[in-house]
Amino acid sequence: MKNRVFEEFLARFGSGARLYAAPGRVNLIGEHTDYNGGFVLPGAIDRCIWLAVRPAAGRRSRIWSVDFDEGIELNIADEPPRVSWARYIYGVVSEMARRGVDVPAFDAVFGGDIPSGAGLSSSAALESVFAFALNDLSERKLTPVELARAGQMTEHRYIGVRCGIMDQMISLLGERDRVMRLDCRSLEYEMIPFRPEGCRLVLIDSMVSHSLAGTEYNLRRSQCERGVAIIARHVPRVTLLRDVGLDMLDTYRSEMDEWVYRRCRYVIEENVRLLIGCDRLRSGDYAGFGEKMFESHRGLSQEYGVSCGELDFIQEIARGYDGVLGSRMMGGGFGGCVLNLVSDGACESFLDEVDRRYAARYGLHPRTIDVVIGGGARRLE
């Protein structure tokens, strides 16, 4: 895809392009905690959005998508484009302008090898590669964290997804063989080694599509906010679920409906699981880390209510399979993938077992995606 993007640029716009890449991501544990000010543990992957770009005269930018086989002309003085993928680029340029960057007009071609619909944050990779590249082409430089905020606000203002900042942070700042323990309130982070010798990460795609802009994602966020608002009436220092412990939550449980209570309880417990999991990674205890992955899925399915029958079915097979150290659904939910930490010796037979049983139950063959933890956004020579 990298070569294809570069060759497409040559054919459409000629020479002079710079080439950039920004990766998708997996999140090992810590789901739906980011917008609650909690902790997440993502890793960048070796699948990217590739971008060839050069400055252009005037105010109108010409952009071609290899993946969608279509192009647009863009000017941030105009209304946001109707083409869905173009709104991400329009949003990034607009958000950078809000932050004082005079983004030049540009010619660009982009394409990706991030599997679509698998919850690997191809949208954040698209935002990040354009933000990183346009920042490189501009005189006024933003920090990676400022670029991540520009990507996050693109989602909020132009896409309608009230996401956290995890996806953009790891896409911009990821490191090979390391995962990021990110504090989503302070944006402080620690890069933790992730080199599980003798085992590997593999995604199993349920082939059930999902939409993060759907009502259920935003509903979960509003339920968490309602729980915080109830507690804050009694404890004014509370502004996010990050500020709440289980004892405090239980103190005011009677003022919440059952669903608000369960959503809040899941988030609080997930933060604790993640911090324990990080300790286990630091000590090289990958089996112990896998236990926290199993617990995370149970919470996502039973307490937060964002799983589905297909995801639960795959995870049940994993939980009962010798050689699978950990397994959990990943992403916004209601479809997408299950992330598995599997010993090398068991991986092939495990995937065969899932394929056979899933096809018998649902009439579909799930897609499998090997995960390699790679680097963040970068310019390529």
Short mmCIF file of C-alpha atoms in Angstrom, two decimals:
data_model
loop_
_atom_site.label_atom_id
_atom_site.label_comp_id
_atom_site.label_asym_id
_atom_site.label_seq_id
_atom_site.Cartn_x
_atom_site.Cartn_y
_atom_site.Cartn_z
CA MET A 1 0.00 0.00 0.00
CA LYS A 2 2.88 2.38 0.72
CA ASN A 3 4.16 1.95 -2.84
CA ARG A 4 0.66 2.15 -4.27
CA VAL A 5 0.00 5.47 -2.54
CA PHE A 6 3.27 6.95 -3.75
CA GLU A 7 2.73 5.76 -7.32
CA GLU A 8 -0.83 7.12 -7.33
CA PHE A 9 0.49 10.50 -6.25
CA LEU A 10 3.05 10.50 -9.06
CA ALA A 11 0.34 9.67 -11.59
CA ARG A 12 -2.10 12.34 -10.37
CA PHE A 13 0.05 15.18 -9.11
CA GLY A 14 3.63 14.55 -10.20
CA SER A 15 6.77 14.57 -8.08
CA GLY A 16 7.72 16.33 -4.86
CA ALA A 17 5.64 14.40 -2.32
CA ARG A 18 6.71 13.53 1.19
CA LEU A 19 5.58 10.16 2.53
CA TYR A 20 4.13 9.65 6.02
CA ALA A 21 2.52 6.84 8.00
CA ALA A 22 0.40 6.58 11.15
CA PRO A 23 -0.71 3.26 12.66
CA GLY A 24 -3.90 1.72 13.89
CA ARG A 25 -3.97 0.33 17.38
CA VAL A 26 -5.06 -2.42 19.70
CA ASN A 27 -6.03 -1.83 23.31
CA LEU A 28 -4.90 -4.63 25.58
CA ILE A 29 -7.09 -3.64 28.51
CA GLY A 30 -8.98 -0.56 29.67
CA GLU A 31 -12.07 -0.24 27.47
CA HIS A 32 -14.51 2.69 27.76
CA THR A 33 -12.32 4.14 30.50
CA ASP A 34 -10.71 6.88 28.40
CA TYR A 35 -13.65 9.27 28.26
CA ASN A 36 -14.14 8.69 31.99
CA GLY A 37 -10.67 10.05 32.79
CA GLY A 38 -9.28 6.61 33.55
CA PHE A 39 -6.41 4.47 32.30
CA VAL A 40 -5.92 2.63 29.01
CA LEU A 41 -3.21 0.33 27.68
CA PRO A 42 -2.99 0.61 23.88
CA GLY A 43 -0.25 -0.44 21.50
CA ALA A 44 0.36 0.81 17.98
CA ILE A 45 0.32 -1.92 15.33
CA ASP A 46 2.22 -2.51 12.11
CA ARG A 47 -0.82 -1.63 9.95
CA CYS A 48 -0.98 2.01 8.85
CA ILE A 49 -2.60 4.77 6.86
CA TRP A 50 -0.01 5.95 4.32
CA LEU A 51 -0.01 9.52 3.02
CA ALA A 52 1.87 11.18 0.18
CA VAL A 53 1.55 14.96 0.36
CA ARG A 54 3.15 18.20 -0.81
CA PRO A 55 2.25 21.88 -0.38
CA ALA A 56 0.21 23.49 -3.16
CA ALA A 57 -0.53 27.05 -4.28
CA GLY A 58 -3.78 28.76 -3.39
CA ARG A 59 -6.30 27.77 -0.71
CA ARG A 60 -7.83 24.65 -2.19
CA SER A 61 -6.41 21.21 -1.43
CA ARG A 62 -6.76 18.21 -3.74
CA ILE A 63 -7.07 14.85 -1.99
CA TRP A 64 -7.40 11.37 -3.48
CA SER A 65 -8.38 8.26 -1.50
CA VAL A 66 -6.92 5.03 -2.86
CA ASP A 67 -9.22 2.97 -0.64
CA PHE A 68 -12.42 4.66 -1.80
CA ASP A 69 -11.19 5.39 -5.34
CA GLU A 70 -12.46 8.93 -5.23
CA GLY A 71 -11.19 12.44 -4.68
CA ILE A 72 -12.30 15.84 -3.41
CA GLU A 73 -11.18 19.43 -3.32
CA LEU A 74 -11.19 20.96 0.12
CA ASN A 75 -11.14 24.47 1.59
CA ILE A 76 -11.77 24.99 5.30
CA ALA A 77 -13.53 28.27 4.47
CA ASP A 78 -16.28 26.12 2.92
CA GLU A 79 -18.86 24.00 4.72
CA PRO A 80 -17.67 20.53 5.84
CA PRO A 81 -17.80 18.03 2.96
CA ARG A 82 -20.53 15.42 2.81
CA VAL A 83 -18.13 12.62 1.90
CA SER A 84 -17.57 10.79 5.18
CA TRP A 85 -13.82 10.17 4.94
CA ALA A 86 -13.22 13.77 3.87
CA ARG A 87 -14.85 15.11 7.03
CA TYR A 88 -11.98 13.66 9.07
CA ILE A 89 -9.42 15.58 7.02
CA TYR A 90 -11.50 18.76 7.02
CA GLY A 91 -11.82 18.44 10.81
CA VAL A 92 -8.08 17.99 11.36
CA VAL A 93 -7.22 21.01 9.21
CA SER A 94 -9.87 23.09 10.98
CA GLU A 95 -8.73 22.02 14.45
CA MET A 96 -5.10 22.78 13.64
CA ALA A 97 -6.16 26.23 12.42
CA ARG A 98 -7.97 26.75 15.75
CA ARG A 99 -4.60 26.11 17.40
CA GLY A 100 -2.82 28.76 15.40
CA VAL A 101 -1.40 26.67 12.57
CA ASP A 102 -1.62 28.23 9.12
CA VAL A 103 -2.03 24.97 7.23
CA PRO A 104 -1.00 25.37 3.60
CA ALA A 105 -3.10 24.05 0.75
CA PHE A 106 -1.82 20.65 -0.32
CA ASP A 107 -2.07 17.82 -2.80
CA ALA A 108 -2.42 14.42 -1.15
CA VAL A 109 -3.03 10.74 -1.79
CA PHE A 110 -3.70 8.31 1.05
CA GLY A 111 -4.56 4.66 1.56
CA GLY A 112 -4.35 2.10 4.31
CA ASP A 113 -3.71 -1.52 5.13
CA ILE A 114 -5.63 -1.40 8.42
CA PRO A 115 -8.44 -3.97 8.16
CA SER A 116 -11.73 -2.08 8.06
CA GLY A 117 -14.47 -2.73 10.58
CA ALA A 118 -12.13 -4.53 12.99
CA GLY A 119 -12.00 -1.83 15.67
CA LEU A 120 -8.34 -0.99 14.95
CA SER A 121 -8.99 2.76 14.81
CA SER A 122 -8.34 3.45 11.16
CA SER A 123 -10.16 6.77 11.64
CA ALA A 124 -7.67 7.90 14.31
CA ALA A 125 -4.81 6.78 12.06
CA LEU A 126 -6.26 8.93 9.26
CA GLU A 127 -6.52 11.92 11.58
CA SER A 128 -3.03 11.33 12.95
CA VAL A 129 -1.25 10.94 9.64
CA PHE A 130 -2.73 14.16 8.28
CA ALA A 131 -2.09 16.01 11.54
CA PHE A 132 1.51 14.79 11.73
CA ALA A 133 2.22 15.54 8.07
CA LEU A 134 0.59 18.97 7.97
CA ASN A 135 2.37 19.86 11.20
CA ASP A 136 5.63 18.90 9.52
CA LEU A 137 4.79 21.08 6.51
CA SER A 138 3.84 24.10 8.65
CA GLU A 139 6.01 26.69 10.37
CA ARG A 140 3.98 26.72 13.60
CA LYS A 141 4.60 23.34 15.24
CA LEU A 142 2.20 21.59 17.60
CA THR A 143 3.27 18.96 20.11
CA PRO A 144 2.10 15.36 19.65
CA VAL A 145 -0.38 15.84 22.50
CA GLU A 146 -1.82 18.94 20.80
CA LEU A 147 -2.11 16.98 17.57
CA ALA A 148 -3.90 14.20 19.45
CA ARG A 149 -6.37 16.73 20.84
CA ALA A 150 -6.97 18.06 17.33
CA GLY A 151 -7.83 14.52 16.22
CA GLN A 152 -10.09 13.94 19.21
CA MET A 153 -11.99 17.19 18.62
CA THR A 154 -12.36 16.25 14.96
CA GLU A 155 -14.36 13.24 16.13
CA HIS A 156 -16.44 15.36 18.52
CA ARG A 157 -17.22 18.28 16.23
CA TYR A 158 -17.31 16.81 12.74
CA ILE A 159 -18.11 13.09 13.13
CA GLY A 160 -20.43 13.06 16.16
CA VAL A 161 -18.45 10.56 18.25
CA ARG A 162 -17.65 11.76 21.75
CA CYS A 163 -14.51 9.62 21.95
CA GLY A 164 -11.60 9.84 24.35
CA ILE A 165 -8.06 10.60 23.29
CA MET A 166 -6.46 7.14 23.49
CA ASP A 167 -6.51 6.28 19.78
CA GLN A 168 -4.87 9.50 18.65
CA MET A 169 -2.23 9.42 21.44
CA ILE A 170 -0.99 5.93 20.62
CA SER A 171 -1.13 6.51 16.87
CA LEU A 172 1.13 9.54 17.26
CA LEU A 173 3.41 8.31 20.07
CA GLY A 174 3.51 4.51 19.80
CA GLU A 175 6.80 2.60 20.12
CA ARG A 176 7.78 -0.82 18.86
CA ASP A 177 7.49 -3.62 21.46
CA ARG A 178 5.98 -1.23 24.02
CA VAL A 179 2.44 -0.46 25.10
CA MET A 180 1.31 2.84 26.57
CA ARG A 181 -0.16 3.09 30.04
CA LEU A 182 -2.01 6.34 29.48
CA ASP A 183 -3.67 8.43 32.17
CA CYS A 184 -6.53 9.92 30.16
CA ARG A 185 -7.08 12.72 32.66
CA SER A 186 -3.56 14.12 32.92
CA LEU A 187 -2.29 12.61 29.62
CA GLU A 188 0.80 11.41 31.46
CA TYR A 189 1.97 8.12 30.05
CA GLU A 190 4.48 5.34 30.56
CA MET A 191 5.78 3.03 27.86
CA ILE A 192 5.78 -0.55 29.20
CA PRO A 193 7.74 -3.33 27.46
CA PHE A 194 5.54 -5.89 25.74
CA ARG A 195 7.58 -8.80 24.44
CA PRO A 196 5.66 -11.97 25.32
CA GLU A 197 8.16 -14.66 24.38
CA GLY A 198 6.48 -17.92 23.41
CA CYS A 199 3.09 -16.35 22.78
CA ARG A 200 1.48 -13.84 20.47
CA LEU A 201 -1.44 -11.49 20.06
CA VAL A 202 -4.07 -12.41 17.50
CA LEU A 203 -7.36 -10.71 16.70
CA ILE A 204 -10.40 -12.70 15.68
CA ASP A 205 -12.88 -10.59 13.76
CA SER A 206 -16.48 -11.59 14.39
CA MET A 207 -17.42 -10.08 10.98
CA VAL A 208 -20.20 -8.22 12.78
CA SER A 209 -19.98 -4.55 11.84
CA HIS A 210 -20.48 -1.79 14.35
CA SER A 211 -20.76 2.00 14.31
CA LEU A 212 -19.08 4.07 16.99
CA ALA A 213 -21.33 6.97 16.06
CA GLY A 214 -24.35 4.86 17.01
CA THR A 215 -26.60 5.76 19.90
CA GLU A 216 -25.37 2.99 22.23
CA TYR A 217 -21.80 4.32 22.45
CA ASN A 218 -22.95 7.82 23.36
CA LEU A 219 -25.58 6.37 25.70
CA ARG A 220 -22.90 4.58 27.75
CA ARG A 221 -21.02 7.83 28.10
CA SER A 222 -24.12 9.72 29.22
CA GLN A 223 -24.93 6.99 31.78
CA CYS A 224 -21.47 7.39 33.29
CA GLU A 225 -21.92 11.16 33.37
CA ARG A 226 -25.24 10.77 35.16
CA GLY A 227 -23.59 8.65 37.82
CA VAL A 228 -20.86 11.26 38.30
CA ALA A 229 -23.44 14.06 38.52
CA ILE A 230 -25.31 12.22 41.31
CA ILE A 231 -22.15 11.69 43.34
CA ALA A 232 -20.89 15.23 42.70
CA ARG A 233 -23.98 16.64 44.42
CA HIS A 234 -22.60 15.13 47.62
CA VAL A 235 -18.85 15.19 46.90
CA PRO A 236 -18.09 18.33 44.85
CA ARG A 237 -14.49 17.32 44.09
CA VAL A 238 -15.79 14.49 41.89
CA THR A 239 -15.71 15.47 38.22
CA LEU A 240 -15.04 12.11 36.53
CA LEU A 241 -15.49 8.45 37.37
CA ARG A 242 -11.72 8.42 37.88
CA ASP A 243 -12.42 10.25 41.16
CA VAL A 244 -14.82 7.57 42.42
CA GLY A 245 -14.04 4.36 44.30
CA LEU A 246 -16.37 1.41 44.78
CA ASP A 247 -17.20 2.40 48.36
CA MET A 248 -18.25 5.89 47.26
CA LEU A 249 -20.28 4.47 44.37
CA ASP A 250 -22.11 2.09 46.70
CA THR A 251 -22.84 4.93 49.14
CA TYR A 252 -24.99 6.69 46.54
CA ARG A 253 -26.27 3.63 44.71
CA SER A 254 -29.85 4.16 45.86
CA GLU A 255 -30.02 7.42 43.89
CA MET A 256 -29.06 5.73 40.60
CA ASP A 257 -31.01 3.44 38.35
CA GLU A 258 -29.52 -0.04 38.04
CA TRP A 259 -27.99 0.52 34.61
CA VAL A 260 -26.20 3.72 35.62
CA TYR A 261 -24.80 1.93 38.68
CA ARG A 262 -23.55 -1.05 36.65
CA ARG A 263 -21.91 1.11 33.99
CA CYS A 264 -20.08 3.10 36.65
CA ARG A 265 -19.04 0.00 38.57
CA TYR A 266 -17.52 -1.55 35.46
CA VAL A 267 -15.37 1.54 34.74
CA ILE A 268 -14.06 1.72 38.30
CA GLU A 269 -13.17 -1.99 38.32
CA GLU A 270 -11.58 -1.80 34.87
CA ASN A 271 -9.17 0.90 36.03
CA VAL A 272 -8.07 -1.33 38.91
CA ARG A 273 -7.66 -4.31 36.57
CA LEU A 274 -5.48 -2.28 34.24
CA LEU A 275 -3.11 -1.08 36.94
CA ILE A 276 -2.69 -4.63 38.25
CA GLY A 277 -2.17 -5.83 34.68
CA CYS A 278 0.60 -3.26 34.15
CA ASP A 279 2.38 -4.52 37.26
CA ARG A 280 2.25 -8.01 35.84
CA LEU A 281 3.67 -6.92 32.49
CA ARG A 282 6.55 -5.17 34.24
CA SER A 283 7.39 -8.42 36.01
CA GLY A 284 7.00 -10.50 32.84
CA ASP A 285 3.93 -12.33 34.15
CA TYR A 286 1.96 -12.67 30.91
CA ALA A 287 -0.27 -15.41 32.26
CA GLY A 288 -1.27 -13.12 35.12
CA PHE A 289 -1.90 -10.33 32.65
CA GLY A 290 -4.11 -12.66 30.61
CA GLU A 291 -6.29 -13.28 33.66
CA LYS A 292 -7.09 -9.56 33.70
CA MET A 293 -8.05 -9.72 30.03
CA PHE A 294 -10.58 -12.47 30.82
CA GLU A 295 -11.99 -10.37 33.68
CA SER A 296 -12.21 -7.32 31.42
CA HIS A 297 -14.37 -9.17 28.90
CA ARG A 298 -16.70 -10.38 31.63
CA GLY A 299 -17.20 -6.79 32.77
CA LEU A 300 -17.72 -5.46 29.27
CA SER A 301 -20.30 -8.12 28.52
CA GLN A 302 -22.21 -8.33 31.79
CA GLU A 303 -21.81 -4.88 33.37
CA TYR A 304 -21.17 -2.40 30.57
CA GLY A 305 -23.37 -4.24 28.08
CA VAL A 306 -21.34 -3.59 24.93
CA SER A 307 -20.63 -7.13 23.79
CA CYS A 308 -22.81 -9.27 21.53
CA GLY A 309 -23.53 -12.98 21.09
CA GLU A 310 -20.83 -13.47 18.47
CA LEU A 311 -18.10 -11.85 20.56
CA ASP A 312 -19.13 -13.77 23.66
CA PHE A 313 -19.12 -17.03 21.72
CA ILE A 314 -15.53 -16.52 20.50
CA GLN A 315 -14.39 -15.49 23.95
CA GLU A 316 -16.05 -18.52 25.57
CA ILE A 317 -14.08 -20.82 23.26
CA ALA A 318 -10.89 -18.95 24.17
CA ARG A 319 -11.57 -19.10 27.90
CA GLY A 320 -11.89 -22.86 27.79
CA TYR A 321 -8.96 -23.52 25.44
CA ASP A 322 -5.64 -24.74 26.84
CA GLY A 323 -2.88 -22.39 25.72
CA VAL A 324 -4.97 -19.20 25.57
CA LEU A 325 -3.60 -16.93 28.30
CA GLY A 326 -6.14 -14.14 27.91
CA SER A 327 -9.03 -13.02 25.73
CA ARG A 328 -11.37 -10.04 25.57
CA MET A 329 -13.53 -8.11 23.18
CA MET A 330 -11.86 -4.92 22.02
CA GLY A 331 -13.18 -1.57 20.91
CA GLY A 332 -16.50 0.20 21.20
CA GLY A 333 -18.44 -3.06 21.11
CA PHE A 334 -21.57 -4.47 19.44
CA GLY A 335 -19.30 -6.21 16.92
CA GLY A 336 -15.70 -6.10 15.87
CA CYS A 337 -12.92 -8.26 17.30
CA VAL A 338 -11.79 -10.40 20.17
CA LEU A 339 -8.14 -9.92 21.16
CA ASN A 340 -6.37 -13.08 22.29
CA LEU A 341 -3.01 -13.74 23.95
CA VAL A 342 -2.13 -17.28 22.83
CA SER A 343 0.90 -19.52 23.24
CA ASP A 344 2.71 -20.20 19.97
CA GLY A 345 2.14 -23.94 20.22
CA ALA A 346 -1.63 -23.62 20.64
CA CYS A 347 -2.33 -20.78 18.22
CA GLU A 348 -2.95 -22.70 14.99
CA SER A 349 -5.21 -25.30 16.56
CA PHE A 350 -7.08 -22.64 18.54
CA LEU A 351 -7.82 -20.61 15.43
CA ASP A 352 -8.97 -23.75 13.60
CA GLU A 353 -11.30 -24.56 16.50
CA VAL A 354 -12.80 -21.07 16.51
CA ASP A 355 -13.26 -21.12 12.73
CA ARG A 356 -15.00 -24.50 12.77
CA ARG A 357 -17.34 -23.77 15.67
CA TYR A 358 -18.11 -20.19 14.64
CA ALA A 359 -18.97 -21.25 11.10
CA ALA A 360 -21.24 -23.99 12.45
CA ARG A 361 -23.05 -21.52 14.74
CA TYR A 362 -23.23 -18.38 12.60
CA GLY A 363 -22.52 -19.50 9.05
CA LEU A 364 -19.51 -17.17 8.81
CA HIS A 365 -15.77 -17.72 8.86
CA PRO A 366 -14.15 -15.19 11.19
CA ARG A 367 -11.16 -13.24 9.94
CA THR A 368 -7.91 -13.54 11.91
CA ILE A 369 -5.35 -10.75 12.15
CA ASP A 370 -1.88 -11.19 13.63
CA VAL A 371 -0.89 -8.25 15.80
CA VAL A 372 2.65 -6.86 15.89
CA ILE A 373 3.27 -3.91 18.23
CA GLY A 374 4.92 -1.25 16.08
CA GLY A 375 5.89 2.43 16.02
CA GLY A 376 3.83 5.62 15.89
CA ALA A 377 3.37 8.36 13.29
CA ARG A 378 6.46 9.08 11.25
CA ARG A 379 7.90 10.56 8.09
CA LEU A 380 9.53 8.08 5.72
CA GLU A 381 12.57 8.88 3.66
#
